[in-house]
C-alpha atoms as one frame of an Amber mdcrd trajectory, in Angstrom:
protein
  14.901 -15.877  26.609  15.742 -16.307  22.901  17.205 -13.344  21.045  14.790
 -11.389  18.894  15.499 -10.976  15.217  14.222  -7.396  15.257  13.910  -4.810
  17.961  10.399  -3.715  18.969  11.282  -0.157  17.935  11.818  -1.386  14.362
   8.049  -1.878  14.052   7.596   1.906  14.256   9.429   2.269  10.951   7.812
  -0.748   9.269   5.296   0.522   6.697   3.694  -2.922   6.503   3.272  -3.590
  10.227  -0.471  -3.944  10.956  -0.571  -1.485  13.832  -4.019   0.078  13.447
  -7.392  -1.337  14.386 -10.323  -0.760  12.083 -11.771   1.907  14.365  -8.482
   3.787  14.640  -7.836   3.496  10.895 -11.307   4.847  10.094 -10.768   7.706
  12.547  -7.407   8.582  11.001  -8.942   8.611   7.511 -12.035  10.494   8.610
 -14.280   7.744   7.325 -16.287   4.794   8.608 -15.375   1.159   9.220 -17.876
   0.298   6.470 -15.731   2.224   3.977 -12.682   0.171   4.967 -14.698  -3.043
   4.648 -15.783  -1.932   1.159 -12.157  -1.427   0.137 -11.463  -4.959   1.295
 -14.474  -6.330  -0.604 -13.148  -4.682  -3.770  -9.682  -6.088  -3.020  -7.901
  -2.761  -2.875  -6.464  -3.571   0.540  -6.475  -6.793   2.528  -5.993  -6.152
   6.218  -4.265  -8.710   8.365  -6.242 -10.301  11.162  -5.378 -10.332  14.846
  -5.520 -13.563  16.824  -9.122 -12.698  17.662 -10.016 -12.107  14.003 -10.054
  -8.302  14.110  -8.844  -6.358  11.082  -5.490  -4.603  11.431  -4.147  -2.042
   8.956  -0.637  -0.875   8.127   0.446   2.659   7.296   0.953   1.590   3.695
  -2.634   0.325   3.499  -3.930   3.531   5.069  -2.165   5.609   2.411  -3.856
   3.538  -0.296  -7.221   3.878   1.463  -6.710   7.657   1.671  -6.197   7.818
  -2.101  -9.449   5.923  -2.653 -11.258   8.150  -0.189 -10.184  11.276  -2.083
 -11.743   9.857  -5.245 -14.936   8.839  -3.440 -15.176  12.299  -1.875 -15.160
  13.721  -5.426 -18.103  11.521  -6.394 -16.411   8.404  -7.763 -18.136   5.143
  -6.775 -16.088   2.991  -4.379 -15.613   0.166  -6.873 -14.357   2.579  -9.541
 -12.098   4.368  -7.043 -10.480   1.059  -6.129  -9.888   0.235  -9.779  -8.448
   3.688 -10.474  -5.964   3.386  -7.609  -4.855  -0.040  -8.855  -4.474   1.221
 -12.428  -2.532   4.300 -11.286  -0.111   2.057  -9.421   0.266  -0.253 -12.416
   0.919   2.711 -14.707   3.529   4.116 -12.334   5.308   0.746 -12.194   5.197
   0.392 -15.995   6.657   3.872 -16.432   9.407   3.095 -13.923  10.292  -0.113
 -15.779  10.167   1.677 -19.136  12.588   4.317 -17.851  14.847   1.597 -16.478
  14.890  -0.272 -19.799  15.390   2.942 -21.759  18.354   3.857 -19.555  19.855
   0.364 -19.952  19.457   0.565 -23.745  21.275   3.914 -23.966  24.088   3.015
 -21.588  27.076   1.658 -23.533  28.221  -1.818 -22.572  31.719  -1.966 -21.105
  34.267  -3.637 -23.379  34.838  -7.290 -22.668  38.306  -8.776 -22.457  38.646
 -12.258 -23.842
């Protein structure tokens, strides 16, 4: 038997491992499979497919879906909720990069020896 590159237990810690079926994911989120399909149609999350073609979701995707569900529960249309989540993530990344660049600009360069 060939050696495995990762242990099976490592999948428990993998945020991107598609461990949840559509039914289980919907149950965990307290929503319907149709809601998860709508998120996919609006390209907020793209579930992986099992060998039989069934949708499988990761914990990371479920966290994103939960954010969208909170917005929808407050009356935001699904399409708008998806866009808001994407824009929030883009803003957070831009702020992180801005902070990184600002820190690099204020950090003195070490003297070079030539």
